[in-house]
mmCIF file of C-alpha atoms in Angstrom:
data_model
loop_
_atom_site.group_PDB
_atom_site.id
_atom_site.type_symbol
_atom_site.label_atom_id
_atom_site.label_comp_id
_atom_site.label_asym_id
_atom_site.label_seq_id
_atom_site.Cartn_x
_atom_site.Cartn_y
_atom_site.Cartn_z
ATOM 1 C CA MET A 1 -50.391 22.005 -73.048
ATOM 2 C CA VAL A 2 -48.411 18.898 -72.110
ATOM 3 C CA GLU A 3 -45.352 20.180 -73.943
ATOM 4 C CA GLY A 4 -45.656 23.495 -72.161
ATOM 5 C CA PHE A 5 -45.834 21.769 -68.749
ATOM 6 C CA HIS A 6 -42.614 19.798 -69.302
ATOM 7 C CA SER A 7 -40.849 22.886 -70.591
ATOM 8 C CA ALA A 8 -41.833 24.783 -67.459
ATOM 9 C CA VAL A 9 -40.449 22.034 -65.268
ATOM 10 C CA ARG A 10 -37.135 22.095 -67.117
ATOM 11 C CA GLY A 11 -37.013 25.909 -66.878
ATOM 12 C CA GLU A 12 -37.044 26.386 -70.678
ATOM 13 C CA GLU A 13 -38.533 29.343 -72.506
ATOM 14 C CA LEU A 14 -41.931 28.526 -74.013
ATOM 15 C CA PRO A 15 -42.166 29.096 -77.775
ATOM 16 C CA ALA A 16 -43.949 32.197 -78.838
ATOM 17 C CA THR A 17 -46.629 30.119 -80.400
ATOM 18 C CA SER A 18 -47.316 28.660 -76.964
ATOM 19 C CA ARG A 19 -47.515 32.050 -75.237
ATOM 20 C CA GLU A 20 -49.483 34.016 -77.809
ATOM 21 C CA PRO A 21 -52.946 32.659 -78.523
ATOM 22 C CA THR A 22 -54.027 32.506 -82.116
ATOM 23 C CA ALA A 23 -57.328 32.139 -83.627
ATOM 24 C CA ASP A 24 -56.892 28.392 -83.734
ATOM 25 C CA ASN A 25 -55.873 27.907 -80.107
ATOM 26 C CA ALA A 26 -57.554 30.816 -78.392
ATOM 27 C CA VAL A 27 -58.939 30.042 -74.949
ATOM 28 C CA ALA A 28 -61.404 31.961 -72.899
ATOM 29 C CA PRO A 29 -59.719 34.245 -70.370
ATOM 30 C CA ALA A 30 -61.144 32.513 -67.336
ATOM 31 C CA GLU A 31 -60.189 29.128 -68.673
ATOM 32 C CA ALA A 32 -56.680 30.335 -69.543
ATOM 33 C CA ASN A 33 -56.140 31.713 -66.074
ATOM 34 C CA THR A 34 -57.287 28.481 -64.549
ATOM 35 C CA THR A 35 -54.934 26.521 -66.734
ATOM 36 C CA ARG A 36 -51.944 28.734 -65.917
ATOM 37 C CA THR A 37 -52.759 28.564 -62.212
ATOM 38 C CA CYS A 38 -52.782 24.765 -62.235
ATOM 39 C CA ALA A 39 -49.489 24.713 -64.125
ATOM 40 C CA ALA A 40 -47.944 27.118 -61.629
ATOM 41 C CA ASP A 41 -49.160 24.983 -58.728
ATOM 42 C CA ASP A 42 -47.644 21.910 -60.312
ATOM 43 C CA VAL A 43 -44.352 23.713 -60.777
ATOM 44 C CA SER A 44 -44.316 24.912 -57.144
ATOM 45 C CA ARG A 45 -44.868 21.370 -55.969
ATOM 46 C CA LYS A 46 -42.114 19.977 -58.153
ATOM 47 C CA GLY A 47 -39.581 22.791 -57.476
ATOM 48 C CA VAL A 48 -38.950 26.511 -57.359
ATOM 49 C CA PRO A 49 -39.418 28.224 -60.772
ATOM 50 C CA GLY A 50 -36.080 28.875 -62.352
ATOM 51 C CA VAL A 51 -34.349 26.122 -60.291
ATOM 52 C CA THR A 52 -33.624 22.760 -61.799
ATOM 53 C CA TRP A 53 -34.716 19.525 -60.139
ATOM 54 C CA ARG A 54 -31.069 18.576 -59.438
ATOM 55 C CA GLU A 55 -30.435 21.904 -57.625
ATOM 56 C CA GLU A 56 -33.563 21.438 -55.550
ATOM 57 C CA GLN A 57 -32.511 17.892 -54.646
ATOM 58 C CA ASN A 58 -29.060 19.143 -53.597
ATOM 59 C CA LYS A 59 -30.707 21.553 -51.175
ATOM 60 C CA LEU A 60 -32.551 18.683 -49.531
ATOM 61 C CA ASP A 61 -29.364 16.574 -49.321
ATOM 62 C CA ASP A 62 -27.343 19.453 -47.749
ATOM 63 C CA PRO A 63 -29.021 20.711 -44.521
ATOM 64 C CA ALA A 64 -26.902 23.896 -44.591
ATOM 65 C CA ALA A 65 -27.996 24.905 -48.102
ATOM 66 C CA GLY A 66 -31.100 26.909 -47.217
ATOM 67 C CA GLU A 67 -34.004 27.601 -44.921
ATOM 68 C CA ASP A 68 -35.875 24.530 -46.126
ATOM 69 C CA ALA A 69 -33.074 22.246 -44.811
ATOM 70 C CA THR A 70 -34.027 19.496 -42.351
ATOM 71 C CA PRO A 71 -33.428 20.730 -38.750
ATOM 72 C CA PRO A 72 -30.472 19.034 -36.993
ATOM 73 C CA ALA A 73 -31.195 16.283 -34.484
ATOM 74 C CA PRO A 74 -30.731 17.232 -30.800
ATOM 75 C CA GLU A 75 -27.385 16.388 -29.224
ATOM 76 C CA PRO A 76 -27.351 13.592 -26.616
ATOM 77 C CA GLY A 77 -28.615 14.954 -23.342
ATOM 78 C CA ASP A 78 -30.409 17.974 -24.906
ATOM 79 C CA VAL A 79 -34.036 18.485 -24.010
ATOM 80 C CA ALA A 80 -35.987 18.202 -27.214
ATOM 81 C CA PRO A 81 -39.583 19.337 -27.755
ATOM 82 C CA ASP A 82 -42.316 16.758 -27.536
ATOM 83 C CA GLY A 83 -42.709 14.760 -30.683
ATOM 84 C CA THR A 84 -39.048 15.007 -31.799
ATOM 85 C CA GLY A 85 -37.838 11.845 -30.037
ATOM 86 C CA GLY A 86 -35.648 13.680 -27.473
ATOM 87 C CA GLY A 87 -37.673 12.413 -24.527
ATOM 88 C CA SER A 88 -37.137 8.814 -25.619
ATOM 89 C CA SER A 89 -33.367 9.398 -25.866
ATOM 90 C CA ILE A 90 -33.233 10.838 -22.344
ATOM 91 C CA ARG A 91 -35.280 7.960 -20.978
ATOM 92 C CA ARG A 92 -32.968 5.475 -22.669
ATOM 93 C CA PHE A 93 -29.909 7.327 -21.295
ATOM 94 C CA LEU A 94 -31.302 7.436 -17.755
ATOM 95 C CA GLY A 95 -32.373 3.801 -17.984
ATOM 96 C CA GLY A 96 -28.884 2.734 -19.053
ATOM 97 C CA ALA A 97 -27.275 4.748 -16.259
ATOM 98 C CA LEU A 98 -29.653 3.210 -13.706
ATOM 99 C CA ALA A 99 -28.811 -0.289 -14.968
ATOM 100 C CA VAL A 100 -25.085 0.422 -14.554
ATOM 101 C CA VAL A 101 -25.649 1.633 -10.987
ATOM 102 C CA VAL A 102 -27.708 -1.469 -10.136
ATOM 103 C CA LEU A 103 -25.069 -3.819 -11.577
ATOM 104 C CA ALA A 104 -22.282 -2.005 -9.713
ATOM 105 C CA GLY A 105 -24.224 -2.272 -6.461
ATOM 106 C CA ALA A 106 -24.824 -5.983 -6.995
ATOM 107 C CA ALA A 107 -21.129 -6.585 -7.718
ATOM 108 C CA LEU A 108 -20.113 -4.653 -4.600
ATOM 109 C CA GLY A 109 -22.574 -6.614 -2.480
ATOM 110 C CA ALA A 110 -21.280 -9.935 -3.817
ATOM 111 C CA TYR A 111 -17.687 -8.904 -3.084
ATOM 112 C CA VAL A 112 -18.551 -7.871 0.479
ATOM 113 C CA VAL A 113 -20.306 -11.187 1.109
ATOM 114 C CA TRP A 114 -17.417 -13.176 -0.403
ATOM 115 C CA ASP A 115 -14.762 -11.188 1.476
ATOM 116 C CA SER A 116 -16.605 -11.616 4.773
ATOM 117 C CA GLY A 117 -16.865 -15.374 4.237
ATOM 118 C CA ALA A 118 -13.194 -15.619 3.297
ATOM 119 C CA ARG A 119 -12.194 -13.710 6.419
ATOM 120 C CA ARG A 120 -14.289 -16.021 8.563
ATOM 121 C CA ASP A 121 -12.481 -19.002 7.037
ATOM 122 C CA GLU A 122 -9.029 -17.558 7.773
ATOM 123 C CA PRO A 123 -7.459 -18.862 10.972
ATOM 124 C CA MET A 124 -7.151 -16.264 13.671
ATOM 125 C CA PRO A 125 -3.590 -15.450 14.720
ATOM 126 C CA SER A 126 -2.648 -16.925 18.036
ATOM 127 C CA SER A 127 -0.108 -15.669 20.489
ATOM 128 C CA GLY A 128 0.902 -19.281 21.120
ATOM 129 C CA GLY A 129 1.961 -19.884 17.500
ATOM 130 C CA ALA A 130 5.662 -19.425 18.218
ATOM 131 C CA ALA A 131 5.449 -21.738 21.227
ATOM 132 C CA ARG A 132 3.723 -24.446 19.154
ATOM 133 C CA GLU A 133 6.357 -24.134 16.435
ATOM 134 C CA GLU A 134 9.103 -24.573 19.001
ATOM 135 C CA GLN A 135 7.248 -27.510 20.542
ATOM 136 C CA ASN A 136 7.003 -29.166 17.124
ATOM 137 C CA LYS A 137 10.803 -29.297 16.970
ATOM 138 C CA LEU A 138 10.784 -31.739 19.872
ATOM 139 C CA VAL A 139 10.078 -35.019 18.074
ATOM 140 C CA MET A 140 9.844 -38.251 20.045
ATOM 141 C CA PRO A 141 11.046 -41.583 18.602
ATOM 142 C CA ASP A 142 8.616 -44.181 17.321
ATOM 143 C CA LEU A 143 8.925 -46.893 19.968
ATOM 144 C CA PRO A 144 6.915 -50.080 20.556
ATOM 145 C CA GLY A 145 5.070 -50.716 23.796
ATOM 146 C CA SER A 146 2.939 -48.317 25.822
ATOM 147 C CA ALA A 147 3.658 -44.868 27.232
ATOM 148 C CA GLU A 148 3.297 -44.224 30.923
ATOM 149 C CA LYS A 149 1.316 -41.340 32.366
ATOM 150 C CA ASP A 150 2.201 -37.889 31.013
ATOM 151 C CA SER A 151 4.614 -36.125 33.340
ATOM 152 C CA GLY A 152 3.361 -32.632 32.475
ATOM 153 C CA ILE A 153 6.869 -31.342 31.727
ATOM 154 C CA ASP A 154 6.687 -28.403 29.282
ATOM 155 C CA SER A 155 9.785 -26.253 29.888
ATOM 156 C CA VAL A 156 13.279 -26.323 31.341
ATOM 157 C CA ASP A 157 11.922 -24.787 34.554
ATOM 158 C CA ASP A 158 9.886 -27.969 35.174
ATOM 159 C CA LEU A 159 12.919 -30.303 35.193
ATOM 160 C CA PRO A 160 13.441 -30.324 38.992
ATOM 161 C CA GLU A 161 9.938 -31.783 39.379
ATOM 162 C CA LEU A 162 10.933 -34.966 37.536
ATOM 163 C CA ASN A 163 12.865 -36.525 40.419
ATOM 164 C CA TYR A 164 14.924 -38.099 37.664
ATOM 165 C CA LEU A 165 17.968 -35.837 37.217
ATOM 166 C CA ILE A 166 20.693 -35.255 39.749
ATOM 167 C CA SER A 167 21.547 -31.694 40.753
ATOM 168 C CA GLN A 168 24.622 -31.530 38.501
ATOM 169 C CA GLU A 169 22.549 -32.407 35.460
ATOM 170 C CA ILE A 170 19.919 -29.809 36.324
ATOM 171 C CA GLU A 171 22.626 -27.145 36.488
ATOM 172 C CA VAL A 172 23.822 -28.054 32.994
ATOM 173 C CA TYR A 173 20.309 -27.697 31.607
ATOM 174 C CA ARG A 174 19.801 -24.366 33.346
ATOM 175 C CA GLU A 175 23.065 -23.037 31.935
ATOM 176 C CA HIS A 176 22.559 -24.046 28.306
ATOM 177 C CA ALA A 177 18.817 -24.504 27.861
ATOM 178 C CA GLU A 178 15.896 -22.130 27.590
ATOM 179 C CA GLY A 179 12.419 -22.740 26.285
ATOM 180 C CA ASP A 180 10.321 -25.843 25.790
ATOM 181 C CA ALA A 181 10.924 -29.368 27.009
ATOM 182 C CA ASP A 182 9.251 -32.729 26.549
ATOM 183 C CA PHE A 183 9.537 -35.940 28.539
ATOM 184 C CA LEU A 184 8.476 -39.508 27.735
ATOM 185 C CA VAL A 185 8.588 -42.768 29.683
ATOM 186 C CA GLN A 186 7.617 -45.881 27.716
ATOM 187 C CA ARG A 187 7.478 -49.530 28.693
ATOM 188 C CA LEU A 188 8.903 -51.664 25.876
ATOM 189 C CA PRO A 189 7.625 -55.177 25.025
ATOM 190 C CA SER A 190 10.920 -56.658 26.284
ATOM 191 C CA GLY A 191 10.318 -55.275 29.761
ATOM 192 C CA SER A 192 12.911 -52.522 29.387
ATOM 193 C CA ARG A 193 12.023 -48.949 30.174
ATOM 194 C CA ALA A 194 12.781 -46.176 27.664
ATOM 195 C CA ILE A 195 13.189 -42.606 28.977
ATOM 196 C CA VAL A 196 13.452 -39.699 26.522
ATOM 197 C CA LEU A 197 14.097 -36.055 27.481
ATOM 198 C CA LEU A 198 14.168 -33.278 24.861
ATOM 199 C CA VAL A 199 15.066 -29.720 25.925
ATOM 200 C CA THR A 200 15.438 -26.619 23.737
ATOM 201 C CA ALA A 201 18.869 -25.023 24.121
ATOM 202 C CA SER A 202 19.883 -21.408 23.644
ATOM 203 C CA SER A 203 21.712 -22.267 20.406
ATOM 204 C CA PRO A 204 23.061 -25.281 18.480
ATOM 205 C CA SER A 205 26.464 -24.808 20.098
ATOM 206 C CA ASP A 206 24.840 -24.805 23.551
ATOM 207 C CA ALA A 207 23.056 -28.054 22.684
ATOM 208 C CA ALA A 208 26.328 -29.727 21.643
ATOM 209 C CA THR A 209 28.171 -28.438 24.719
ATOM 210 C CA ALA A 210 25.430 -29.587 27.093
ATOM 211 C CA ALA A 211 25.509 -33.109 25.585
ATOM 212 C CA GLU A 212 29.255 -33.379 26.231
ATOM 213 C CA GLU A 213 28.975 -32.062 29.799
ATOM 214 C CA LEU A 214 26.174 -34.502 30.639
ATOM 215 C CA ARG A 215 28.289 -37.365 29.303
ATOM 216 C CA ASN A 216 31.186 -36.239 31.539
ATOM 217 C CA ILE A 217 28.937 -36.160 34.613
ATOM 218 C CA HIS A 218 28.004 -39.818 34.032
ATOM 219 C CA LEU A 219 31.610 -40.824 33.536
ATOM 220 C CA SER A 220 32.471 -39.137 36.838
ATOM 221 C CA ASN A 221 29.773 -41.250 38.528
ATOM 222 C CA ASP A 222 31.238 -44.679 37.649
ATOM 223 C CA ALA A 223 29.665 -45.017 34.184
ATOM 224 C CA THR A 224 31.811 -46.192 31.273
ATOM 225 C CA GLU A 225 31.871 -44.962 27.709
ATOM 226 C CA ALA A 226 30.383 -47.436 25.252
ATOM 227 C CA PRO A 227 32.925 -48.877 22.792
ATOM 228 C CA GLU A 228 30.538 -48.434 19.887
ATOM 229 C CA ALA A 229 28.136 -45.572 19.329
ATOM 230 C CA PRO A 230 26.526 -43.739 16.390
ATOM 231 C CA PRO A 231 28.563 -40.737 15.163
ATOM 232 C CA GLY A 232 27.893 -37.629 17.243
ATOM 233 C CA VAL A 233 26.158 -39.525 20.072
ATOM 234 C CA HIS A 234 27.817 -39.735 23.502
ATOM 235 C CA VAL A 235 26.898 -43.164 24.949
ATOM 236 C CA THR A 236 27.641 -44.298 28.499
ATOM 237 C CA GLU A 237 26.832 -47.566 30.304
ATOM 238 C CA PHE A 238 26.312 -48.377 33.944
ATOM 239 C CA LEU A 239 26.078 -51.987 35.120
ATOM 240 C CA ASP A 240 25.305 -52.758 38.787
ATOM 241 C CA ASN A 241 24.213 -56.190 40.024
ATOM 242 C CA GLY A 242 22.432 -57.108 36.802
ATOM 243 C CA ARG A 243 20.905 -53.684 36.314
ATOM 244 C CA GLU A 244 21.820 -52.125 33.018
ATOM 245 C CA GLN A 245 21.515 -48.411 32.279
ATOM 246 C CA ILE A 246 22.554 -47.123 28.868
ATOM 247 C CA ARG A 247 22.337 -43.374 28.171
ATOM 248 C CA GLY A 248 22.951 -41.419 25.011
ATOM 249 C CA HIS A 249 23.247 -37.615 24.641
ATOM 250 C CA TYR A 250 23.644 -35.489 21.494
ATOM 251 C CA GLY A 251 22.708 -32.141 20.005
ATOM 252 C CA SER A 252 20.186 -31.853 17.168
ATOM 253 C CA ASP A 253 20.207 -28.277 15.958
ATOM 254 C CA ASP A 254 19.292 -26.335 19.132
ATOM 255 C CA VAL A 255 17.789 -29.290 21.032
ATOM 256 C CA ILE A 256 19.517 -31.363 23.729
ATOM 257 C CA VAL A 257 18.524 -35.011 23.180
ATOM 258 C CA ARG A 258 18.769 -37.581 25.974
ATOM 259 C CA LEU A 259 17.694 -41.231 25.582
ATOM 260 C CA GLU A 260 18.046 -43.891 28.268
ATOM 261 C CA ILE A 261 17.251 -47.613 28.348
ATOM 262 C CA HIS A 262 16.928 -49.210 31.769
ATOM 263 C CA ASN A 263 16.604 -52.954 32.325
ATOM 264 C CA THR A 264 16.844 -54.528 35.765
ATOM 265 C CA SER A 265 17.359 -58.165 34.767
ATOM 266 C CA GLU A 266 18.953 -58.762 31.343
ATOM 267 C CA PRO A 267 21.790 -56.444 30.227
ATOM 268 C CA THR A 268 21.930 -57.914 26.733
ATOM 269 C CA VAL A 269 18.273 -57.033 26.196
ATOM 270 C CA ALA A 270 18.959 -53.461 27.282
ATOM 271 C CA THR A 271 21.756 -53.180 24.716
ATOM 272 C CA ALA A 272 19.516 -54.378 21.868
ATOM 273 C CA ASP A 273 16.679 -52.101 22.980
ATOM 274 C CA PHE A 274 19.027 -49.116 23.129
ATOM 275 C CA GLU A 275 20.321 -49.732 19.599
ATOM 276 C CA ASN A 276 16.771 -49.833 18.224
ATOM 277 C CA ALA A 277 15.609 -46.821 20.218
ATOM 278 C CA ILE A 278 18.586 -44.583 19.396
ATOM 279 C CA MET A 279 18.204 -45.297 15.660
ATOM 280 C CA SER A 280 14.525 -44.338 15.860
ATOM 281 C CA GLN A 281 15.422 -41.134 17.706
ATOM 282 C CA LEU A 282 18.076 -40.240 15.131
ATOM 283 C CA ASP A 283 15.502 -40.699 12.372
ATOM 284 C CA ALA A 284 13.216 -38.246 14.164
ATOM 285 C CA MET A 285 15.959 -35.772 15.122
ATOM 286 C CA PRO A 286 19.327 -36.259 13.372
ATOM 287 C CA THR A 287 22.579 -35.380 15.092
ATOM 288 C CA ASP A 288 24.597 -32.368 13.985
ATOM 289 C CA ALA A 289 27.799 -34.418 13.747
#
């Protein structure tokens, strides 16, 4: 019986002696049927009769080989029946998509907050920016002593209010200057008075021309030209009964520079003060010469 079972599994023909009962191995009909039924059941569990174990295994390995093949898994996004795992795949897909949306929203919110803070930190444009830039070109010298009260002079139109320039000088400024102006009066430790006037000209050539014309006005009013002066600076002196006035004019880019030292008692002190003051002014605003 054991030999017959293995032969059936391998699909071999049973020997005639195994199929035909003899007197020695005869079995009752009911018992024989029961035995054959059990053998057939075993064969059906192991494989299809007439098919080898290797062929049966190949069917299981190749889903397209027959009706008993394992059904294909659902594609991503397909709705699968309950119990096949499709619902879990959809939930995982939707959960991942929701996480991406949440992260994108958080990133957008952080950018909006950062951008708003950065914009608040940016300086607001001002219509007076150009005026401040022009004003910054007017650099006063670094002088010792103490400055007198601010005159409030801001532009060339304010020059007549100074009560400092004669009418001829004002005309020169009106012809060649336009824009900002600055004015300083400072009492020096020596007792001399330093007066500085800076006026923006229409162009560098206008600044140079105005400096020459102002020098000529002083020479026409009994002033003398100083024998020594820094290059590019027009220096004139006026001495009257111990009063010494020394003035220097020059152009620095598009700015007309005027510096005056006035001493009422000691002319030699005025000369020394002028030399120190004009060098400081040239450091702040060099001449174009």
